[in-house]
Amino acid sequence: MDDIKLYLKPRPAHPNFGDRPWILLKRDFPYGPFCSAWGPIPPDATEVYTLHSRPLTAGLTKLQEVLPKLREANTEIPRIQASASTSPFSASFWDGFQTVRPAQDLLADCRHQTVKLVFGDRTPPKPSRKRNNLVHSPEFWKLVGETTFPLNRDVELVDLDIDLQRLLWTTIFLVIQQGLKPIIRLWEEVSHNIEEITWRSVAGVGNYLSSFWVRDKHQSPQVQVSTSTSSESTVSTSTTSSASDNQEHPTPNTLVSFPGGRSIKPFLVSGKIKVD
């Protein structure tokens, strides 16, 4: 099994923890952790720890596959964003959106492996993609909240091996999340533009058909069906009389109301994103 090298910057003695090891985890990583899997090691990160974990090794390998694609996609976002307002349908087929699902799968692995690290065999199965949320899997997400390494808080490293692994899983999560968020925001912008264009087009067609229906109703002959007192029925067709022309016709509302906006979600079909 490969050794995992984890680097931390020295921290001062803590007023509550004394000389015992502790860490403050923030998104800018003031003390670390640092690992060659996602970036260079600062020269002042002189505390070195070696971890042995098969799941962590697999997670870091997956990170090295996903992260470069996320970073490359982030460099293209300004170009795609510029075209999203005028050509959102074309922008929706951008290859960068294909990085979303592998990244989200790795985030799910980070959550599940952190829970498994603490609860072992009592860990519930990893929820499926459709059920991986607080509404459908509240029990699992409660355990995620209990085991994820806390952010923005000084934490004592009590069980050094377990706590450092929790720290590393949470850091992998943060690194992926930082690369994924701009792509998700871009997709939301593209989806909004597609929705706006779609509903404007549908409303335009609806208004045209409605006005055509009103015009056609005024110009078309009326058909009247009357039933005679005998066993036979007669059908008479006549054009509108001059007297009826002077009558006020009820005018239907020419504005067609359509349902409110719906969210457009990406689904991968044959390697492309389909707007459903």
mmCIF file of C-alpha atoms in Angstrom:
data_model
loop_
_atom_site.group_PDB
_atom_site.id
_atom_site.type_symbol
_atom_site.label_atom_id
_atom_site.label_comp_id
_atom_site.label_asym_id
_atom_site.label_seq_id
_atom_site.Cartn_x
_atom_site.Cartn_y
_atom_site.Cartn_z
ATOM 1 C CA MET A 1 0.000 0.000 0.000
ATOM 2 C CA ASP A 2 1.344 3.457 -0.895
ATOM 3 C CA ASP A 3 2.241 5.827 1.917
ATOM 4 C CA ILE A 4 0.311 9.095 2.001
ATOM 5 C CA LYS A 5 2.381 12.077 3.073
ATOM 6 C CA LEU A 6 0.450 14.833 4.800
ATOM 7 C CA TYR A 7 2.046 18.187 5.648
ATOM 8 C CA LEU A 8 1.028 20.771 8.245
ATOM 9 C CA LYS A 9 2.443 24.149 9.188
ATOM 10 C CA PRO A 10 3.509 24.555 12.831
ATOM 11 C CA ARG A 11 0.833 25.967 15.128
ATOM 12 C CA PRO A 12 1.416 27.917 18.332
ATOM 13 C CA ALA A 13 0.575 26.454 21.720
ATOM 14 C CA HIS A 14 -3.184 26.556 22.146
ATOM 15 C CA PRO A 15 -4.737 28.222 25.236
ATOM 16 C CA ASN A 16 -7.090 25.252 25.704
ATOM 17 C CA PHE A 17 -5.086 22.350 24.273
ATOM 18 C CA GLY A 18 -1.633 23.376 25.498
ATOM 19 C CA ASP A 19 1.097 21.464 23.691
ATOM 20 C CA ARG A 20 -1.291 18.806 22.413
ATOM 21 C CA PRO A 21 -1.702 18.724 18.596
ATOM 22 C CA TRP A 22 -4.536 20.750 17.124
ATOM 23 C CA ILE A 23 -5.545 22.210 13.754
ATOM 24 C CA LEU A 24 -7.714 24.982 12.353
ATOM 25 C CA LEU A 25 -9.226 23.949 9.020
ATOM 26 C CA LYS A 26 -10.315 26.833 6.766
ATOM 27 C CA ARG A 27 -10.873 27.144 3.030
ATOM 28 C CA ASP A 28 -7.611 29.040 2.610
ATOM 29 C CA PHE A 29 -5.731 26.354 4.617
ATOM 30 C CA PRO A 30 -3.664 28.610 6.921
ATOM 31 C CA TYR A 31 -1.982 25.591 8.544
ATOM 32 C CA GLY A 32 -2.764 22.930 5.957
ATOM 33 C CA PRO A 33 -3.187 20.127 5.350
ATOM 34 C CA PHE A 34 -1.053 20.019 2.221
ATOM 35 C CA CYS A 35 -0.574 17.061 -0.084
ATOM 36 C CA SER A 36 1.178 16.698 -3.433
ATOM 37 C CA ALA A 37 -2.048 15.217 -4.883
ATOM 38 C CA TRP A 38 -3.581 18.693 -5.271
ATOM 39 C CA GLY A 39 -0.775 21.219 -5.079
ATOM 40 C CA PRO A 40 2.767 22.184 -4.082
ATOM 41 C CA ILE A 41 3.949 21.822 -0.497
ATOM 42 C CA PRO A 42 4.830 25.164 1.137
ATOM 43 C CA PRO A 43 8.403 25.237 2.469
ATOM 44 C CA ASP A 44 7.201 26.121 5.975
ATOM 45 C CA ALA A 45 4.900 23.065 6.157
ATOM 46 C CA THR A 46 7.452 21.119 8.154
ATOM 47 C CA GLU A 47 5.203 18.753 10.121
ATOM 48 C CA VAL A 48 5.055 15.519 8.136
ATOM 49 C CA TYR A 49 2.667 12.652 8.818
ATOM 50 C CA THR A 50 2.452 9.318 7.024
ATOM 51 C CA LEU A 51 -0.967 7.730 6.631
ATOM 52 C CA HIS A 52 -1.799 4.198 5.493
ATOM 53 C CA SER A 53 -5.303 3.842 4.093
ATOM 54 C CA ARG A 54 -6.432 1.951 1.032
ATOM 55 C CA PRO A 55 -9.639 4.025 0.619
ATOM 56 C CA LEU A 56 -7.665 7.274 0.970
ATOM 57 C CA THR A 57 -5.145 6.118 -1.621
ATOM 58 C CA ALA A 58 -8.015 5.361 -4.014
ATOM 59 C CA GLY A 59 -9.623 8.714 -3.214
ATOM 60 C CA LEU A 60 -6.413 10.642 -3.925
ATOM 61 C CA THR A 61 -5.965 8.727 -7.185
ATOM 62 C CA LYS A 62 -9.485 9.727 -8.210
ATOM 63 C CA LEU A 63 -8.753 13.302 -7.166
ATOM 64 C CA GLN A 64 -5.755 13.404 -9.504
ATOM 65 C CA GLU A 65 -8.052 12.337 -12.363
ATOM 66 C CA VAL A 66 -10.877 14.789 -11.621
ATOM 67 C CA LEU A 67 -9.056 17.905 -10.403
ATOM 68 C CA PRO A 68 -7.031 18.720 -13.565
ATOM 69 C CA LYS A 69 -10.225 18.568 -15.652
ATOM 70 C CA LEU A 70 -12.015 20.883 -13.232
ATOM 71 C CA ARG A 71 -9.142 23.354 -13.313
ATOM 72 C CA GLU A 72 -8.975 23.286 -17.098
ATOM 73 C CA ALA A 73 -12.742 23.837 -17.301
ATOM 74 C CA ASN A 74 -12.464 26.809 -14.938
ATOM 75 C CA THR A 75 -10.042 28.537 -17.306
ATOM 76 C CA GLU A 76 -12.660 28.325 -20.098
ATOM 77 C CA ILE A 77 -15.573 29.677 -18.050
ATOM 78 C CA PRO A 78 -15.163 33.355 -19.116
ATOM 79 C CA ARG A 79 -15.348 32.336 -22.787
ATOM 80 C CA ILE A 80 -18.451 30.176 -22.286
ATOM 81 C CA GLN A 81 -20.039 32.827 -20.080
ATOM 82 C CA ALA A 82 -19.639 35.427 -22.820
ATOM 83 C CA SER A 83 -21.599 33.280 -25.284
ATOM 84 C CA ALA A 84 -24.190 32.034 -22.780
ATOM 85 C CA SER A 85 -26.379 35.147 -23.056
ATOM 86 C CA THR A 86 -26.707 34.978 -26.858
ATOM 87 C CA SER A 87 -26.246 31.250 -27.580
ATOM 88 C CA PRO A 88 -27.210 29.342 -24.410
ATOM 89 C CA PHE A 89 -28.250 26.211 -26.325
ATOM 90 C CA SER A 90 -24.767 25.917 -27.844
ATOM 91 C CA ALA A 91 -23.171 26.719 -24.480
ATOM 92 C CA SER A 92 -25.098 23.856 -22.841
ATOM 93 C CA PHE A 93 -23.044 21.360 -24.887
ATOM 94 C CA TRP A 94 -19.746 22.637 -23.480
ATOM 95 C CA ASP A 95 -17.468 19.714 -22.600
ATOM 96 C CA GLY A 96 -16.652 21.287 -19.238
ATOM 97 C CA PHE A 97 -20.086 20.318 -17.938
ATOM 98 C CA GLN A 98 -19.048 16.674 -18.299
ATOM 99 C CA THR A 99 -16.738 17.149 -15.292
ATOM 100 C CA VAL A 100 -19.680 17.668 -12.942
ATOM 101 C CA ARG A 101 -20.819 14.084 -12.404
ATOM 102 C CA PRO A 102 -17.372 12.527 -11.688
ATOM 103 C CA ALA A 103 -16.679 15.382 -9.268
ATOM 104 C CA GLN A 104 -20.012 14.893 -7.500
ATOM 105 C CA ASP A 105 -19.347 11.151 -7.247
ATOM 106 C CA LEU A 106 -16.022 11.885 -5.547
ATOM 107 C CA LEU A 107 -17.751 14.263 -3.114
ATOM 108 C CA ALA A 108 -20.177 11.446 -2.253
ATOM 109 C CA ASP A 109 -17.227 9.091 -1.668
ATOM 110 C CA CYS A 110 -15.638 11.631 0.683
ATOM 111 C CA ARG A 111 -18.793 11.781 2.798
ATOM 112 C CA HIS A 112 -19.300 8.022 2.871
ATOM 113 C CA GLN A 113 -15.674 7.160 3.630
ATOM 114 C CA THR A 114 -15.569 9.682 6.481
ATOM 115 C CA VAL A 115 -18.643 8.082 8.062
ATOM 116 C CA LYS A 116 -17.200 4.605 7.489
ATOM 117 C CA LEU A 117 -13.906 5.631 9.087
ATOM 118 C CA VAL A 118 -15.689 6.451 12.354
ATOM 119 C CA PHE A 119 -18.625 4.014 12.420
ATOM 120 C CA GLY A 120 -17.085 1.030 10.620
ATOM 121 C CA ASP A 121 -19.551 -1.808 9.965
ATOM 122 C CA ARG A 122 -22.444 0.243 11.339
ATOM 123 C CA THR A 123 -22.172 2.629 8.388
ATOM 124 C CA PRO A 124 -25.337 2.627 6.238
ATOM 125 C CA PRO A 125 -24.911 2.016 2.496
ATOM 126 C CA LYS A 126 -23.943 4.997 0.390
ATOM 127 C CA PRO A 127 -27.155 6.574 -0.966
ATOM 128 C CA SER A 128 -27.776 6.482 -4.699
ATOM 129 C CA ARG A 129 -27.374 9.691 -6.704
ATOM 130 C CA LYS A 130 -31.110 10.409 -6.637
ATOM 131 C CA ARG A 131 -31.381 9.831 -2.877
ATOM 132 C CA ASN A 132 -28.129 11.463 -1.805
ATOM 133 C CA ASN A 133 -29.736 14.362 0.031
ATOM 134 C CA LEU A 134 -31.056 15.244 3.467
ATOM 135 C CA VAL A 135 -34.701 14.626 2.512
ATOM 136 C CA HIS A 136 -34.261 11.050 1.251
ATOM 137 C CA SER A 137 -31.364 9.928 3.490
ATOM 138 C CA PRO A 138 -31.667 11.857 6.783
ATOM 139 C CA GLU A 139 -30.014 9.124 8.857
ATOM 140 C CA PHE A 140 -26.922 9.036 6.673
ATOM 141 C CA TRP A 141 -26.645 12.829 6.522
ATOM 142 C CA LYS A 142 -26.872 13.032 10.311
ATOM 143 C CA LEU A 143 -23.777 10.813 10.488
ATOM 144 C CA VAL A 144 -22.059 12.975 7.863
ATOM 145 C CA GLY A 145 -22.590 15.999 10.095
ATOM 146 C CA GLU A 146 -21.123 14.147 13.069
ATOM 147 C CA THR A 147 -18.001 12.854 11.324
ATOM 148 C CA THR A 148 -16.965 15.566 8.844
ATOM 149 C CA PHE A 149 -13.967 17.488 10.145
ATOM 150 C CA PRO A 150 -15.217 20.876 11.434
ATOM 151 C CA LEU A 151 -14.467 24.073 9.524
ATOM 152 C CA ASN A 152 -13.367 27.418 10.998
ATOM 153 C CA ARG A 153 -12.824 25.972 14.461
ATOM 154 C CA ASP A 154 -9.797 24.956 16.498
ATOM 155 C CA VAL A 155 -9.942 21.172 16.865
ATOM 156 C CA GLU A 156 -7.742 18.999 19.043
ATOM 157 C CA LEU A 157 -6.313 15.948 17.273
ATOM 158 C CA VAL A 158 -7.161 13.325 19.877
ATOM 159 C CA ASP A 159 -6.869 10.092 17.886
ATOM 160 C CA LEU A 160 -4.109 11.252 15.557
ATOM 161 C CA ASP A 161 -4.524 8.591 12.856
ATOM 162 C CA ILE A 162 -8.340 8.776 12.660
ATOM 163 C CA ASP A 163 -8.481 12.561 12.961
ATOM 164 C CA LEU A 164 -5.840 13.120 10.276
ATOM 165 C CA GLN A 165 -7.727 10.815 7.906
ATOM 166 C CA ARG A 166 -10.951 12.731 8.616
ATOM 167 C CA LEU A 167 -9.023 15.930 8.003
ATOM 168 C CA LEU A 168 -7.722 14.649 4.673
ATOM 169 C CA TRP A 169 -11.137 13.421 3.447
ATOM 170 C CA THR A 170 -12.708 16.779 4.300
ATOM 171 C CA THR A 171 -9.861 18.605 2.556
ATOM 172 C CA ILE A 172 -10.329 16.528 -0.614
ATOM 173 C CA PHE A 173 -14.002 17.515 -0.443
ATOM 174 C CA LEU A 174 -13.115 21.223 -0.148
ATOM 175 C CA VAL A 175 -10.594 21.104 -3.002
ATOM 176 C CA ILE A 176 -13.134 19.463 -5.339
ATOM 177 C CA GLN A 177 -15.903 21.799 -4.203
ATOM 178 C CA GLN A 178 -13.780 24.875 -4.971
ATOM 179 C CA GLY A 179 -13.243 23.663 -8.538
ATOM 180 C CA LEU A 180 -16.853 22.577 -9.015
ATOM 181 C CA LYS A 181 -18.754 25.643 -7.777
ATOM 182 C CA PRO A 182 -17.913 27.977 -10.707
ATOM 183 C CA ILE A 183 -19.023 25.301 -13.195
ATOM 184 C CA ILE A 184 -22.315 24.772 -11.342
ATOM 185 C CA ARG A 185 -22.935 28.536 -11.285
ATOM 186 C CA LEU A 186 -22.279 28.696 -15.031
ATOM 187 C CA TRP A 187 -24.731 25.846 -15.675
ATOM 188 C CA GLU A 188 -27.396 27.659 -13.640
ATOM 189 C CA GLU A 189 -26.825 30.783 -15.738
ATOM 190 C CA VAL A 190 -27.037 28.833 -19.010
ATOM 191 C CA SER A 191 -30.191 27.031 -17.803
ATOM 192 C CA HIS A 192 -31.824 30.331 -16.878
ATOM 193 C CA ASN A 193 -31.072 31.800 -20.311
ATOM 194 C CA ILE A 194 -32.441 28.702 -22.064
ATOM 195 C CA GLU A 195 -35.600 28.879 -19.980
ATOM 196 C CA GLU A 196 -36.112 32.574 -20.716
ATOM 197 C CA ILE A 197 -35.692 32.098 -24.473
ATOM 198 C CA THR A 198 -37.950 29.026 -24.483
ATOM 199 C CA TRP A 199 -40.832 30.680 -22.652
ATOM 200 C CA ARG A 200 -40.573 33.870 -24.704
ATOM 201 C CA SER A 201 -40.823 31.780 -27.876
ATOM 202 C CA VAL A 202 -43.764 29.753 -26.581
ATOM 203 C CA ALA A 203 -45.561 32.893 -25.395
ATOM 204 C CA GLY A 204 -45.036 34.513 -28.812
ATOM 205 C CA VAL A 205 -46.535 31.526 -30.609
ATOM 206 C CA GLY A 206 -49.425 31.460 -28.136
ATOM 207 C CA ASN A 207 -50.209 35.135 -28.671
ATOM 208 C CA TYR A 208 -50.102 34.700 -32.455
ATOM 209 C CA LEU A 209 -52.469 31.717 -32.375
ATOM 210 C CA SER A 210 -54.802 33.512 -29.985
ATOM 211 C CA SER A 211 -55.071 36.613 -32.204
ATOM 212 C CA PHE A 212 -55.565 34.392 -35.269
ATOM 213 C CA TRP A 213 -58.394 32.587 -33.481
ATOM 214 C CA VAL A 214 -60.128 35.906 -32.686
ATOM 215 C CA ARG A 215 -59.834 37.123 -36.294
ATOM 216 C CA ASP A 216 -61.061 33.799 -37.659
ATOM 217 C CA LYS A 217 -64.071 33.806 -35.320
ATOM 218 C CA HIS A 218 -65.175 37.239 -36.607
ATOM 219 C CA GLN A 219 -64.860 36.287 -40.269
ATOM 220 C CA SER A 220 -66.095 32.681 -40.408
ATOM 221 C CA PRO A 221 -69.752 31.741 -41.194
ATOM 222 C CA GLN A 222 -71.830 30.571 -38.281
ATOM 223 C CA VAL A 223 -73.403 27.138 -38.305
ATOM 224 C CA GLN A 224 -76.670 26.766 -36.469
ATOM 225 C CA VAL A 225 -78.331 23.452 -35.741
ATOM 226 C CA SER A 226 -82.056 23.452 -35.047
ATOM 227 C CA THR A 227 -84.313 20.563 -34.260
ATOM 228 C CA SER A 228 -87.743 20.577 -35.873
ATOM 229 C CA THR A 229 -90.854 19.414 -34.136
ATOM 230 C CA SER A 230 -91.005 16.480 -36.503
ATOM 231 C CA SER A 231 -88.753 13.426 -36.365
ATOM 232 C CA GLU A 232 -86.280 14.979 -38.837
ATOM 233 C CA SER A 233 -83.595 17.551 -37.999
ATOM 234 C CA THR A 234 -82.574 20.376 -40.253
ATOM 235 C CA VAL A 235 -79.202 22.099 -40.466
ATOM 236 C CA SER A 236 -79.105 25.669 -41.703
ATOM 237 C CA THR A 237 -75.967 27.596 -42.647
ATOM 238 C CA SER A 238 -76.011 31.345 -42.892
ATOM 239 C CA THR A 239 -73.577 34.200 -42.811
ATOM 240 C CA THR A 240 -73.746 36.647 -39.962
ATOM 241 C CA SER A 241 -76.574 39.139 -40.471
ATOM 242 C CA SER A 242 -76.013 42.843 -40.489
ATOM 243 C CA ALA A 243 -77.888 43.097 -37.201
ATOM 244 C CA SER A 244 -75.550 40.649 -35.546
ATOM 245 C CA ASP A 245 -72.578 42.599 -36.920
ATOM 246 C CA ASN A 246 -73.655 45.487 -34.749
ATOM 247 C CA GLN A 247 -73.715 43.300 -31.654
ATOM 248 C CA GLU A 248 -70.675 43.343 -29.408
ATOM 249 C CA HIS A 249 -68.783 40.090 -29.618
ATOM 250 C CA PRO A 250 -67.079 38.819 -26.474
ATOM 251 C CA THR A 251 -63.326 39.087 -27.031
ATOM 252 C CA PRO A 252 -61.240 36.314 -25.523
ATOM 253 C CA ASN A 253 -58.110 37.254 -23.657
ATOM 254 C CA THR A 254 -55.348 37.411 -26.240
ATOM 255 C CA LEU A 255 -52.638 37.029 -23.605
ATOM 256 C CA VAL A 256 -51.907 33.375 -23.047
ATOM 257 C CA SER A 257 -50.762 32.512 -19.537
ATOM 258 C CA PHE A 258 -48.173 29.812 -19.134
ATOM 259 C CA PRO A 259 -46.976 28.055 -16.037
ATOM 260 C CA GLY A 260 -44.191 29.666 -14.056
ATOM 261 C CA GLY A 261 -40.563 28.881 -14.729
ATOM 262 C CA ARG A 262 -39.307 25.405 -14.094
ATOM 263 C CA SER A 263 -35.773 24.396 -13.260
ATOM 264 C CA ILE A 264 -33.832 22.875 -16.120
ATOM 265 C CA LYS A 265 -31.615 20.059 -14.973
ATOM 266 C CA PRO A 266 -28.706 18.521 -16.830
ATOM 267 C CA PHE A 267 -28.859 14.844 -17.635
ATOM 268 C CA LEU A 268 -26.046 13.039 -19.346
ATOM 269 C CA VAL A 269 -27.142 11.202 -22.468
ATOM 270 C CA SER A 270 -24.514 9.584 -24.664
ATOM 271 C CA GLY A 271 -21.826 11.745 -23.123
ATOM 272 C CA LYS A 272 -23.753 14.973 -23.721
ATOM 273 C CA ILE A 273 -25.942 17.105 -21.511
ATOM 274 C CA LYS A 274 -29.607 16.915 -22.308
ATOM 275 C CA VAL A 275 -31.941 19.666 -21.171
ATOM 276 C CA ASP A 276 -35.031 18.037 -19.712
#
